[in-house]
CSV table of C-alpha atoms in Angstrom, one decimal:
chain,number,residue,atom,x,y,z
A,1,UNK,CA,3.5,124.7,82.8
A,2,UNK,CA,3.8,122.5,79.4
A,3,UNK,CA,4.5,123.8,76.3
A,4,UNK,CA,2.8,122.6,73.3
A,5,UNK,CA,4.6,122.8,69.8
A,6,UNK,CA,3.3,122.5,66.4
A,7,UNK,CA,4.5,122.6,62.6
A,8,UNK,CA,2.7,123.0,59.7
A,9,UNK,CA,2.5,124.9,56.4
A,10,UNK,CA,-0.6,127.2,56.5
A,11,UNK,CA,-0.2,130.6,58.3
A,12,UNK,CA,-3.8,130.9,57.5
A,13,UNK,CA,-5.2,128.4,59.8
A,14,UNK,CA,-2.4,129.0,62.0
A,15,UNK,CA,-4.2,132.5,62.5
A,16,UNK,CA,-7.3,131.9,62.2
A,17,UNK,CA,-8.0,129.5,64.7
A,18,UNK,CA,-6.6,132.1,67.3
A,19,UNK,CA,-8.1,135.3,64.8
A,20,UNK,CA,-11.3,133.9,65.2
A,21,UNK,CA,-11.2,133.5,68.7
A,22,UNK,CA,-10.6,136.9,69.3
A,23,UNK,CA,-13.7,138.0,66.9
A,24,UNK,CA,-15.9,136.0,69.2
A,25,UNK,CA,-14.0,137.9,72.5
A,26,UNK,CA,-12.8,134.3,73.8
A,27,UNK,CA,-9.3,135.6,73.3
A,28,UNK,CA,-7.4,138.9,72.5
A,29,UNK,CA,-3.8,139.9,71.1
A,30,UNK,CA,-1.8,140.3,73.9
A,31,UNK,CA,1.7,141.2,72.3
A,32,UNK,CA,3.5,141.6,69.1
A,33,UNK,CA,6.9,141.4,67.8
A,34,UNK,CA,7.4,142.8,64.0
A,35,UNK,CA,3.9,142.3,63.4
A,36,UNK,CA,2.3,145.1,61.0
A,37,UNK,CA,0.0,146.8,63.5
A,38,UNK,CA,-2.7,150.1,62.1
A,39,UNK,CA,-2.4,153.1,63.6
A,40,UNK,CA,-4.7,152.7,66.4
A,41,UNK,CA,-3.1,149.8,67.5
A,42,UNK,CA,-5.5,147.7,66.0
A,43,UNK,CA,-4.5,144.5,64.3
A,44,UNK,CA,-6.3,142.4,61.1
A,45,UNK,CA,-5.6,138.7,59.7
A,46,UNK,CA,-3.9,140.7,56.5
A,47,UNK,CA,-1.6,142.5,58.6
A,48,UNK,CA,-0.6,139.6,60.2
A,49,UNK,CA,0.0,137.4,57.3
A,50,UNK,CA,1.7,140.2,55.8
A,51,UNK,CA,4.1,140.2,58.6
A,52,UNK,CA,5.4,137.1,58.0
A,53,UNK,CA,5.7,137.4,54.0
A,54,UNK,CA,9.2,138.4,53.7
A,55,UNK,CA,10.3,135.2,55.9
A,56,UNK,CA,8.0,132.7,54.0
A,57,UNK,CA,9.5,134.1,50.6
A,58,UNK,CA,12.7,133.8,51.1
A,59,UNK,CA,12.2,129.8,52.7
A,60,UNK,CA,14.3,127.7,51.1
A,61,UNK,CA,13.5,124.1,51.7
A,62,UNK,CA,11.7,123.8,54.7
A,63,UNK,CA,8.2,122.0,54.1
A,64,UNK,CA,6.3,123.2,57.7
A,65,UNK,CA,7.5,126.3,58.2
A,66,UNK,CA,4.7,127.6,60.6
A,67,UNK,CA,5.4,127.4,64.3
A,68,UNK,CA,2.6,127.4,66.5
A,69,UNK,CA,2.7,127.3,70.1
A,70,UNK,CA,0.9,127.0,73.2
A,71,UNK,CA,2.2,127.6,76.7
A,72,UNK,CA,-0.2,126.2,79.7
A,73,UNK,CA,0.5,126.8,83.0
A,74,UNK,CA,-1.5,124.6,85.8
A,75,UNK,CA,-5.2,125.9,86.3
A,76,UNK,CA,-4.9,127.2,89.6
A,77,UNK,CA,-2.3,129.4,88.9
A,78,UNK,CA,-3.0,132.9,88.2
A,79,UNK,CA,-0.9,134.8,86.1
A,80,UNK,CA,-1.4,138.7,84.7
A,81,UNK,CA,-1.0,140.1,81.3
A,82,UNK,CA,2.4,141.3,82.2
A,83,UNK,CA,3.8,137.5,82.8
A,84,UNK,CA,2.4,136.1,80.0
A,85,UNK,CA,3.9,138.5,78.0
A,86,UNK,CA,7.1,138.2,79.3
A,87,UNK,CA,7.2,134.3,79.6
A,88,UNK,CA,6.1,134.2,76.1
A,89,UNK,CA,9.4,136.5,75.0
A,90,UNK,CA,11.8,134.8,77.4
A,91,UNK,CA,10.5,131.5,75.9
A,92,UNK,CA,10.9,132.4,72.8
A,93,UNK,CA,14.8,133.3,73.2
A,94,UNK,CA,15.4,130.6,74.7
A,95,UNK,CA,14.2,128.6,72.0
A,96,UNK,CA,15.9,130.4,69.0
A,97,UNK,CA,13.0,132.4,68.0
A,98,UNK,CA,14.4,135.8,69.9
A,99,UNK,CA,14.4,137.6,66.1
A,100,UNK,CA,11.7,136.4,64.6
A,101,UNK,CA,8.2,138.2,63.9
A,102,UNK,CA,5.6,136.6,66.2
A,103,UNK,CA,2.1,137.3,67.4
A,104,UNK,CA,0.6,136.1,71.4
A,105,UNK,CA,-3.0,135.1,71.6
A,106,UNK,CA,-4.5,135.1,75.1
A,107,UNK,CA,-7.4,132.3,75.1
A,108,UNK,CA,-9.7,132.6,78.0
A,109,UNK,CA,-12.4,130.2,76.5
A,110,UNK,CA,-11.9,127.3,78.9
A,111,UNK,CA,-11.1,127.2,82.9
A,112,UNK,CA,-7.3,127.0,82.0
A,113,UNK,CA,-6.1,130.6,80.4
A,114,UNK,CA,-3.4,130.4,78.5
A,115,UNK,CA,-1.1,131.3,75.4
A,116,UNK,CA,-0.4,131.0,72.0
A,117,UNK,CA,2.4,132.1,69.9
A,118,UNK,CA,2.1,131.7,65.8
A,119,UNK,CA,5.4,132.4,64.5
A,120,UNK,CA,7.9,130.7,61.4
A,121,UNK,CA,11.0,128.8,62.0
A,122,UNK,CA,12.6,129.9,59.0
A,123,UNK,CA,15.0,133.3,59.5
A,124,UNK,CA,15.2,135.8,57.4
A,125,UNK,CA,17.3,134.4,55.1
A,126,UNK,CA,15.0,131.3,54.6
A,127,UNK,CA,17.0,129.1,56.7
A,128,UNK,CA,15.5,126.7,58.8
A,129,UNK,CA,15.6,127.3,62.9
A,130,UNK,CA,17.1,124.8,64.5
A,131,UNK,CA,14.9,122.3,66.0
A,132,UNK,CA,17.7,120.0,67.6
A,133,UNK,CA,16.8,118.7,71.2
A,134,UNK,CA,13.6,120.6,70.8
A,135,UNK,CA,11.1,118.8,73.4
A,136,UNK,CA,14.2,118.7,75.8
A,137,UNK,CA,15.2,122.0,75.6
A,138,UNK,CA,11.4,123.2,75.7
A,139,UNK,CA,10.9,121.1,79.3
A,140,UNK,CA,13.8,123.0,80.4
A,141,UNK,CA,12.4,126.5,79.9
A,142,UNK,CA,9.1,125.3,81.3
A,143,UNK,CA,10.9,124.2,84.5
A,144,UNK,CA,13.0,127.7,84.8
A,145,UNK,CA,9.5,129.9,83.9
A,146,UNK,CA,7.6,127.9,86.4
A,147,UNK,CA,10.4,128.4,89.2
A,148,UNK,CA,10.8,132.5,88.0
A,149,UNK,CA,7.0,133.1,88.0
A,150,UNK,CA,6.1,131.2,90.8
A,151,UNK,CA,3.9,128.4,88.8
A,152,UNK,CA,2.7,125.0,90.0
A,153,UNK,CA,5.5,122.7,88.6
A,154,UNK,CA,4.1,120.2,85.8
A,155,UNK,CA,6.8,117.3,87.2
A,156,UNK,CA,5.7,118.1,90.3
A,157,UNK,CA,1.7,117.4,89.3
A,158,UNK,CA,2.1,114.5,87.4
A,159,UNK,CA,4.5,112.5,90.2
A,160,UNK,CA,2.0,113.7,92.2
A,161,UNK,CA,-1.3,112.5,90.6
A,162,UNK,CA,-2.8,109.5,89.4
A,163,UNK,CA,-5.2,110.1,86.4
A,164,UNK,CA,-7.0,113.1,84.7
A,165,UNK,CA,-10.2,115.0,86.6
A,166,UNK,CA,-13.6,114.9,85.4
A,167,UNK,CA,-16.6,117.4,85.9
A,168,UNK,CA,-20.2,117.1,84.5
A,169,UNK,CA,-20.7,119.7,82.2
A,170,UNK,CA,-22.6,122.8,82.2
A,171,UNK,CA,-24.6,123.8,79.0
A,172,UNK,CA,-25.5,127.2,80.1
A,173,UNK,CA,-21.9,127.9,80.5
A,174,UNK,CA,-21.3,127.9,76.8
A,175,UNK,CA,-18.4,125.4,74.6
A,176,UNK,CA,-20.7,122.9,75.7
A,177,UNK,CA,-18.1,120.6,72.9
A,178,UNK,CA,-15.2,121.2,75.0
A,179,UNK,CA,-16.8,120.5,77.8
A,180,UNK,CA,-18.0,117.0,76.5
A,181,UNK,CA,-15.1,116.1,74.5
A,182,UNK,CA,-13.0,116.0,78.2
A,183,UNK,CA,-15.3,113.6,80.0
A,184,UNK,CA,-16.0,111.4,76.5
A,185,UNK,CA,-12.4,111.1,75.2
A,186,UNK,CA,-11.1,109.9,78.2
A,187,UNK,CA,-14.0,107.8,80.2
A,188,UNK,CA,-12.9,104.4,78.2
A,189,UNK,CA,-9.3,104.6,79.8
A,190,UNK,CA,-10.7,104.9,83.1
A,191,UNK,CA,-13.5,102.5,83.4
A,192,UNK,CA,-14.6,99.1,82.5
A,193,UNK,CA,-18.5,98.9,80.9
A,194,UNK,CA,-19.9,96.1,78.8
A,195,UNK,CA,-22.9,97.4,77.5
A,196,UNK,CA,-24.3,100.2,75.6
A,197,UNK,CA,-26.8,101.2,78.6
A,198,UNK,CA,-24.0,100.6,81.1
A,199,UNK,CA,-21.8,103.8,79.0
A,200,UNK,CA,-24.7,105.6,79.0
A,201,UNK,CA,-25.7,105.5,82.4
A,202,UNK,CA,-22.0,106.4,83.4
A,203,UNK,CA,-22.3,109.0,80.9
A,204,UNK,CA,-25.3,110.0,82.9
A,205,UNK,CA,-23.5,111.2,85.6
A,206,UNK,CA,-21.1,114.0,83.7
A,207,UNK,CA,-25.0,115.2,82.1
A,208,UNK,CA,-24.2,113.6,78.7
A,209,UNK,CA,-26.2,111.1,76.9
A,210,UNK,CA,-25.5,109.2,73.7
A,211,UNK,CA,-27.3,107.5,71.2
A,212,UNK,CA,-27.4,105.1,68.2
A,213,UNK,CA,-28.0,106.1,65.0
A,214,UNK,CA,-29.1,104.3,62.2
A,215,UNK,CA,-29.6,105.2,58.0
A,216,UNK,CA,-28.0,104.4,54.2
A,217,UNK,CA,-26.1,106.3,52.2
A,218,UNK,CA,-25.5,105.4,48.1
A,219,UNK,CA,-27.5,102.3,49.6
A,220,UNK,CA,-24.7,101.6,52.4
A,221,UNK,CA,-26.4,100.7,55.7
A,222,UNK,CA,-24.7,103.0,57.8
A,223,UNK,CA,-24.6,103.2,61.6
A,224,UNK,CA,-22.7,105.3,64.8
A,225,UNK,CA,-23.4,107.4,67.8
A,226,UNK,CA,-24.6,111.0,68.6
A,227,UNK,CA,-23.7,112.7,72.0
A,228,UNK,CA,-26.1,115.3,73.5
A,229,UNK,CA,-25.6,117.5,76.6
A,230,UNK,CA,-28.3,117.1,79.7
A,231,UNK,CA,-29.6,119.8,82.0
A,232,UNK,CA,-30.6,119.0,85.0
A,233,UNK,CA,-33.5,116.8,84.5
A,234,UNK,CA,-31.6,114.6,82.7
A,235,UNK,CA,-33.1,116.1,79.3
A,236,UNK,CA,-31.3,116.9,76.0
A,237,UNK,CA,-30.0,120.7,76.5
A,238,UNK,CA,-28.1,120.6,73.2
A,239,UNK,CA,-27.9,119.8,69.6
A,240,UNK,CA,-26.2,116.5,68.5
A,241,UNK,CA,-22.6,116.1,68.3
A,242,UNK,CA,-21.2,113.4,66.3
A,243,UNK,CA,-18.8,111.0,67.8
A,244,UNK,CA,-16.0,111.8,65.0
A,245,UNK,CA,-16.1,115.3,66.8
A,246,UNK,CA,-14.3,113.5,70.1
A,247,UNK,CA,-11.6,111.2,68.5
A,248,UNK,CA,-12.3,107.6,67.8
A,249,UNK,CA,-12.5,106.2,71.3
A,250,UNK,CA,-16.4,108.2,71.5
A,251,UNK,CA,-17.9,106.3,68.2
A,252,UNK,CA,-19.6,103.1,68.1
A,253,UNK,CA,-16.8,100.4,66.7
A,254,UNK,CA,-13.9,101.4,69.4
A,255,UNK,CA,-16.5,100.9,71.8
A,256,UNK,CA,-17.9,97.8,71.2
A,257,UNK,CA,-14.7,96.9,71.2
A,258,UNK,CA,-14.4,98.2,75.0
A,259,UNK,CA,-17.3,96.0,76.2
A,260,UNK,CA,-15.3,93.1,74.8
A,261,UNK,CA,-12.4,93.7,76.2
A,262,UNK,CA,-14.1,94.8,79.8
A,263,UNK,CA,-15.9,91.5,79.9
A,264,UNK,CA,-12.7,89.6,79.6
A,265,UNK,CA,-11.5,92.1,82.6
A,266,UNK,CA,-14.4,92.1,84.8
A,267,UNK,CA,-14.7,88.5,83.7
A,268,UNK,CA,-14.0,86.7,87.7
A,269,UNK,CA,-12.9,90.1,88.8
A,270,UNK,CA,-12.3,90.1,92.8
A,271,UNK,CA,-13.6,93.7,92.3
A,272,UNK,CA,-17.7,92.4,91.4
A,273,UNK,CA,-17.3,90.2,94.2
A,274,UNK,CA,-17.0,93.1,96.7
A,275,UNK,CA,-18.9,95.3,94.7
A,276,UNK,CA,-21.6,93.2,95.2
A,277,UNK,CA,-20.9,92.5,99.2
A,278,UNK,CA,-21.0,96.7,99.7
A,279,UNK,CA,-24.7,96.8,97.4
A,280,UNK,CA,-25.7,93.9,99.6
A,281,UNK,CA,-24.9,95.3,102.8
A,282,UNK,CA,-26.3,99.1,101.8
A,283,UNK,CA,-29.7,96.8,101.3
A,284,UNK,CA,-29.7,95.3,104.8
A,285,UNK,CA,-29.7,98.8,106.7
A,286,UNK,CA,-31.3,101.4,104.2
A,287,UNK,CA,-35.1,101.5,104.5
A,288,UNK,CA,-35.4,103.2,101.3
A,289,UNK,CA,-34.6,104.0,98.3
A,290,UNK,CA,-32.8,107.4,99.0
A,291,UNK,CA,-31.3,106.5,102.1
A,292,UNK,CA,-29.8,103.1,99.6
A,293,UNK,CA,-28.9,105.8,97.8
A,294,UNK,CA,-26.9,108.1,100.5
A,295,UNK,CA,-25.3,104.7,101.7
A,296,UNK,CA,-23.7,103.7,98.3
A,297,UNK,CA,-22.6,107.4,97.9
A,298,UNK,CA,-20.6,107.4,101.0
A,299,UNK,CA,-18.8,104.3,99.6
A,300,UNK,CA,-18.2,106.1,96.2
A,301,UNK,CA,-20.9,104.1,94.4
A,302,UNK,CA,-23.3,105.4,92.1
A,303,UNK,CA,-26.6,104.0,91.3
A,304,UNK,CA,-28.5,105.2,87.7
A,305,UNK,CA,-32.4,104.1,87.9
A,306,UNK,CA,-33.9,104.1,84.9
A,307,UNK,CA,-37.7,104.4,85.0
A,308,UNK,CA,-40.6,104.6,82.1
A,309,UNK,CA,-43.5,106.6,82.0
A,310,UNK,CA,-45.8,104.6,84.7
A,311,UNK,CA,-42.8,104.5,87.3
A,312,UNK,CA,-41.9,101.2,86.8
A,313,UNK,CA,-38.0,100.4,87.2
A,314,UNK,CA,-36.7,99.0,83.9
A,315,UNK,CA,-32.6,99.4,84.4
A,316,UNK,CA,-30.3,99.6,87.2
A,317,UNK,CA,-26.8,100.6,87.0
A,318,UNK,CA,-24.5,100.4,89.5
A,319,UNK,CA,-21.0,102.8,88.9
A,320,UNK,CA,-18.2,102.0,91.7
A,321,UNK,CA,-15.7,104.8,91.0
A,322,UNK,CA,-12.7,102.5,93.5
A,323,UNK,CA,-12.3,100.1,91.1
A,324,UNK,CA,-13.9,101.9,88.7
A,325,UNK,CA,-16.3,99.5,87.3
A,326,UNK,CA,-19.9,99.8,85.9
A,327,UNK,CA,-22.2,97.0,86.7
A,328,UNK,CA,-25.9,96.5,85.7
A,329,UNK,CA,-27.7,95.3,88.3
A,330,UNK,CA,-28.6,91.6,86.4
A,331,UNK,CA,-24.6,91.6,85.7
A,332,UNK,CA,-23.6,91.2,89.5
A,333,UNK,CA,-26.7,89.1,90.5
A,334,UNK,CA,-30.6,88.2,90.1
A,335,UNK,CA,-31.4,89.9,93.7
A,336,UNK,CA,-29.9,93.2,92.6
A,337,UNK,CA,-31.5,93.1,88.9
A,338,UNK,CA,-34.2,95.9,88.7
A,339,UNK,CA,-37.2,94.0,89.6
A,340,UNK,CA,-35.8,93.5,92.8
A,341,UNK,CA,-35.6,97.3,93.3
A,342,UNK,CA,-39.1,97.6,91.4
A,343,UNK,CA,-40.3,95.3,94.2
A,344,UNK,CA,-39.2,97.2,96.8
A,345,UNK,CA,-39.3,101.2,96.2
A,346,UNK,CA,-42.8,100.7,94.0
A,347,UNK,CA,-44.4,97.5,95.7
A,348,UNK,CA,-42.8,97.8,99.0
A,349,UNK,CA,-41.7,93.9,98.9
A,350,UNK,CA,-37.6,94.3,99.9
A,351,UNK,CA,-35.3,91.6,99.6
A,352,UNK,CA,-33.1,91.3,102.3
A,353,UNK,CA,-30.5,88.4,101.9
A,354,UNK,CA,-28.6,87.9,99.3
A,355,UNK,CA,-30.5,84.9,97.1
A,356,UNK,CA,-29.0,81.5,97.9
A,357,UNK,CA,-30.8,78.8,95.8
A,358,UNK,CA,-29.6,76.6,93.2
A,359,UNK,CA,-30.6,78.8,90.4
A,360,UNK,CA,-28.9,81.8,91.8
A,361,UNK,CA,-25.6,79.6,92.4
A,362,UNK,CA,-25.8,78.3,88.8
A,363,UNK,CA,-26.3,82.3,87.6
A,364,UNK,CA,-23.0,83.4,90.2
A,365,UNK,CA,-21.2,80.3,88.1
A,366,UNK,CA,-21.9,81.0,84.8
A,367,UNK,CA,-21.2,84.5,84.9
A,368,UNK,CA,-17.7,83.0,85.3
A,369,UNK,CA,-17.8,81.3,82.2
A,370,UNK,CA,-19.4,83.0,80.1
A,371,UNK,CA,-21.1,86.6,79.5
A,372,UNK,CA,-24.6,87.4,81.5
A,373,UNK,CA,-26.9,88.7,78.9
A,374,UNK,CA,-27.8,92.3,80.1
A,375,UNK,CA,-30.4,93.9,81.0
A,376,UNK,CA,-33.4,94.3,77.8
A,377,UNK,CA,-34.1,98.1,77.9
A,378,UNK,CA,-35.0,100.9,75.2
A,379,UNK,CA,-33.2,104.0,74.4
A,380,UNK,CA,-31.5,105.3,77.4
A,381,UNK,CA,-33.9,108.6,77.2
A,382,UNK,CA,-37.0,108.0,75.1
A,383,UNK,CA,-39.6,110.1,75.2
A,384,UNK,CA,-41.3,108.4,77.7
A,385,UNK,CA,-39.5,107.7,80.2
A,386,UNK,CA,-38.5,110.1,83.0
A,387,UNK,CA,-34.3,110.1,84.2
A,388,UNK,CA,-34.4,109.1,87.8
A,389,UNK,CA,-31.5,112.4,88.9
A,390,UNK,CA,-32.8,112.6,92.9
A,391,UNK,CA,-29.5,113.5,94.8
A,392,UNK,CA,-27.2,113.7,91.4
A,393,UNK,CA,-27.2,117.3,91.2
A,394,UNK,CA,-24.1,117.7,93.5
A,395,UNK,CA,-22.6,114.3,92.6
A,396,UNK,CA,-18.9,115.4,92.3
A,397,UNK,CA,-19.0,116.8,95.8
A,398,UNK,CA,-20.5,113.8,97.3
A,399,UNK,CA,-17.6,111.3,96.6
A,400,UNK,CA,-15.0,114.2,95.9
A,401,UNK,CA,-11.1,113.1,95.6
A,402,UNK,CA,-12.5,109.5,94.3
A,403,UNK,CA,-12.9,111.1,90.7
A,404,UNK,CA,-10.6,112.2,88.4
A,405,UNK,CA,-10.0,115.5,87.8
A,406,UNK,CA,-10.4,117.9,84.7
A,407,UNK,CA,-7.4,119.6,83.5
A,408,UNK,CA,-8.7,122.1,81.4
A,409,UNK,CA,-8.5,120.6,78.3
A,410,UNK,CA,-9.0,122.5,75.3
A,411,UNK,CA,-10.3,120.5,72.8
A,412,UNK,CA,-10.4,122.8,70.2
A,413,UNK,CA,-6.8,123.0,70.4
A,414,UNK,CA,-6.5,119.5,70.0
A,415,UNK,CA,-9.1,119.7,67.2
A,416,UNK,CA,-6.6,122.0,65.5
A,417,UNK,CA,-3.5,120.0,66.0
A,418,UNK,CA,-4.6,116.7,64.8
A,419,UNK,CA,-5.9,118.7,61.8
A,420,UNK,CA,-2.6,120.2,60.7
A,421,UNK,CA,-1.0,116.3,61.0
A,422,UNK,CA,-3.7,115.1,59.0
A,423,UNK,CA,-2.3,117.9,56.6
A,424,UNK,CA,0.9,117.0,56.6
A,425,UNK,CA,0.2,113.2,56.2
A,426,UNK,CA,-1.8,114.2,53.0
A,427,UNK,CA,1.6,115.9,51.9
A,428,UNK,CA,3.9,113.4,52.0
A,429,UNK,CA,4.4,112.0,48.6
A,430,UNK,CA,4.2,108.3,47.4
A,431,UNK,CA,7.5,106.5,47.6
């Protein structure tokens, strides 16, 4: 389990980012403690901001009074009303908080249910709580709670994995910005791509697509990227999202800054080399293009085909989720650009050796030296041309453990908490 905590000065948002959860039945009230309830039991945000008045009156100095708290324990456990509401109590004693007036949220918006405590670490004599050791002596409660309720231990995961899990999202499944924002804040730490159609094609495979967008404003050329969710077909299932919306790693600076940066990586990698060796040898024994397709799969290679309106194959992209880097076709060589695949699937001409001339060698060397220019294509899904998605639907399953995997993420959460630092920051005055 891992605790979350947070400080800031507004009770109001404090409560109403968990208040307005529990309007739209995503979360309810699970249990009070000298919280102003009505008499059926009911409770409203004036009742609980009432409840803290007394403690937030008599504060003396403290600037961020407002404690709120999230407790998370591992998706796969299961845990009842009962021991949330009893973890949440013992957690707070442990912690110092035993006396004060607090109110438990139970979110059930995402795959991970968990907890939230909005509370004030000032007593009731407007001293300030303690916070000495705080992280330290949170870990520690975590660790008893997970061994007293039977929990998957959070140590335990981490030693135990490698890197973050990723799903493709489902738009019918609602919170389709959650949903994105945990496959689009973290693909850049995971994987090396050098090109606009490279992200989007690795985008492709979680059922998100991004564009450019281009306008002024007071006569200021302005530019950056929207995200949109995919359905099956590989067409837009949802409005735009702007890239602000998933942290600064999603919007169009810090990722040209990525393809920089992976062309220096990839640059004479030992990882294209046999990238290139596994497409190669997929090509000698597949007779077509979805039995190509089956053999790359079974090596944890993806392929993205990107075709216009007449058929004709104008972009391949090759994904290899080992050594997690994203290829276009052109990048690793001339006989795996996507006239070569054009050729063969539409014209039934297949290449199949690897090219050996002088021209091809010259390519191989200069790709060492300097970058390849990529692939010429339009936008990734234009109105006329059709997403190539034949044996995607079930991607995840067909290289399984070789992904990461999703840990719930709530990204509203996170939304929150960066919001109430930008607060703070804005509060600080000018020395």
């Amino acid at each position: 389990m891992i605790a979350k905590i947070a400080r800031g000065a507004s009770l109001y948002g404090a409560l109403a980012y968990n208040y307005q959860k529990v309007e739209k039945e995503n979360a309810h009230i699970l249990f009070t403690q000298k919280i102003i309830e009505a008499p059926d039991g009911s409770y409203s945000m004036e009742q609980l901001s009432r409840s803290f008045d007394l403690h937030l009156l008599a504060n003396r100095k403290t600037e961020k009074p407002i404690l709120h708290i999230s407790l998370n324990p591992d998706p796969k456990d299961t845990v009842s009303d009962a021991d949330f509401e009893n973890m949440a109590q013992e957690y707070m004693k442990e912690m110092g908080y035993a006396d004060q007036p607090f109110a438990v949220f139970k979110h059930t918006d995402i795959d991970r249910t968990h907890i939230h405590i909005v509370s004030v670490c000032v007593d009731g004599d407007g001293r300030k709580i303690s916070d000495k050791f705080e992280k330290r002596r949170s870990m520690a409660v975590c660790r008893t709670l997970e061994k007293e309720y039977g929990l998957i231990s959070a140590v335990e995961k981490k030693e135990n994995s490698q890197s973050p899990v990723f799903k493709p999202i489902n738009y019918k499944e609602g919170d389709i910005k959650s949903q994105m924002a945990s496959v689009i804040r973290h693909l850049p730490k995971y994987y090396q791509f050098q090109t606009f159609g490279a992200y989007n094609a690795l985008l492709s495979l979680f059922k998100i697509t991004a564009e450019e967008v281009r306008g002024e404003y007071n006569g200021i050329p302005k530019q950056g990227l929207v995200y949109f969710a995919l359905n099956d077909k590989g067409e837009k299932a949802s409005n735009p999202f702007k890239a602000s919306l998933f942290g600064k790693n999603a919007g169009l600076i810090e990722l040209e800054s990525h393809y920089g940066q992976s062309r220096t990586k990839l640059k004479g990698s030992p990882a294209k080399g046999a990238l290139k060796g596994r497409i190669e040898s997929a090509m000698q024994t597949a007779s077509n293009e979805s039995k190509f397709k089956k053999k790359l799969l079974e090596q944890g290679i993806n392929l993205v085909v990107r075709r216009n309106g007449e058929g004709r194959i104008y972009g391949i992209t090759f994904i290899d989720h080992e050594s997690r880097c994203v290829y276009n076709g052109s990048e690793l060589g001339r006989n795996l650009s996507a006239n070569v695949f054009n050729d063969w699937w539409n014209n039934g001409v297949k290449t199949d050796q690897p090219l050996k001339n002088s021209n091809d060698s010259a390519l191989t060397s200069n790709a060492e030296n300097q970058t390849i220019q990529p692939e010429i294509v339009p936008d990734f899904f234009e109105k006329h041309d059709t997403y190539d998605s034949a044996d995607q639907n079930n991607i995840i399953e067909a290289f399984g453990s070789l992904l990461p995997e999703n840990q719930g993420e709530d990204f509203q959460e996170t939304a929150f908490a960066n919001q109430m630092k930008r607060k703070d920051k804005r509060r600080k005055p000018k020395l």
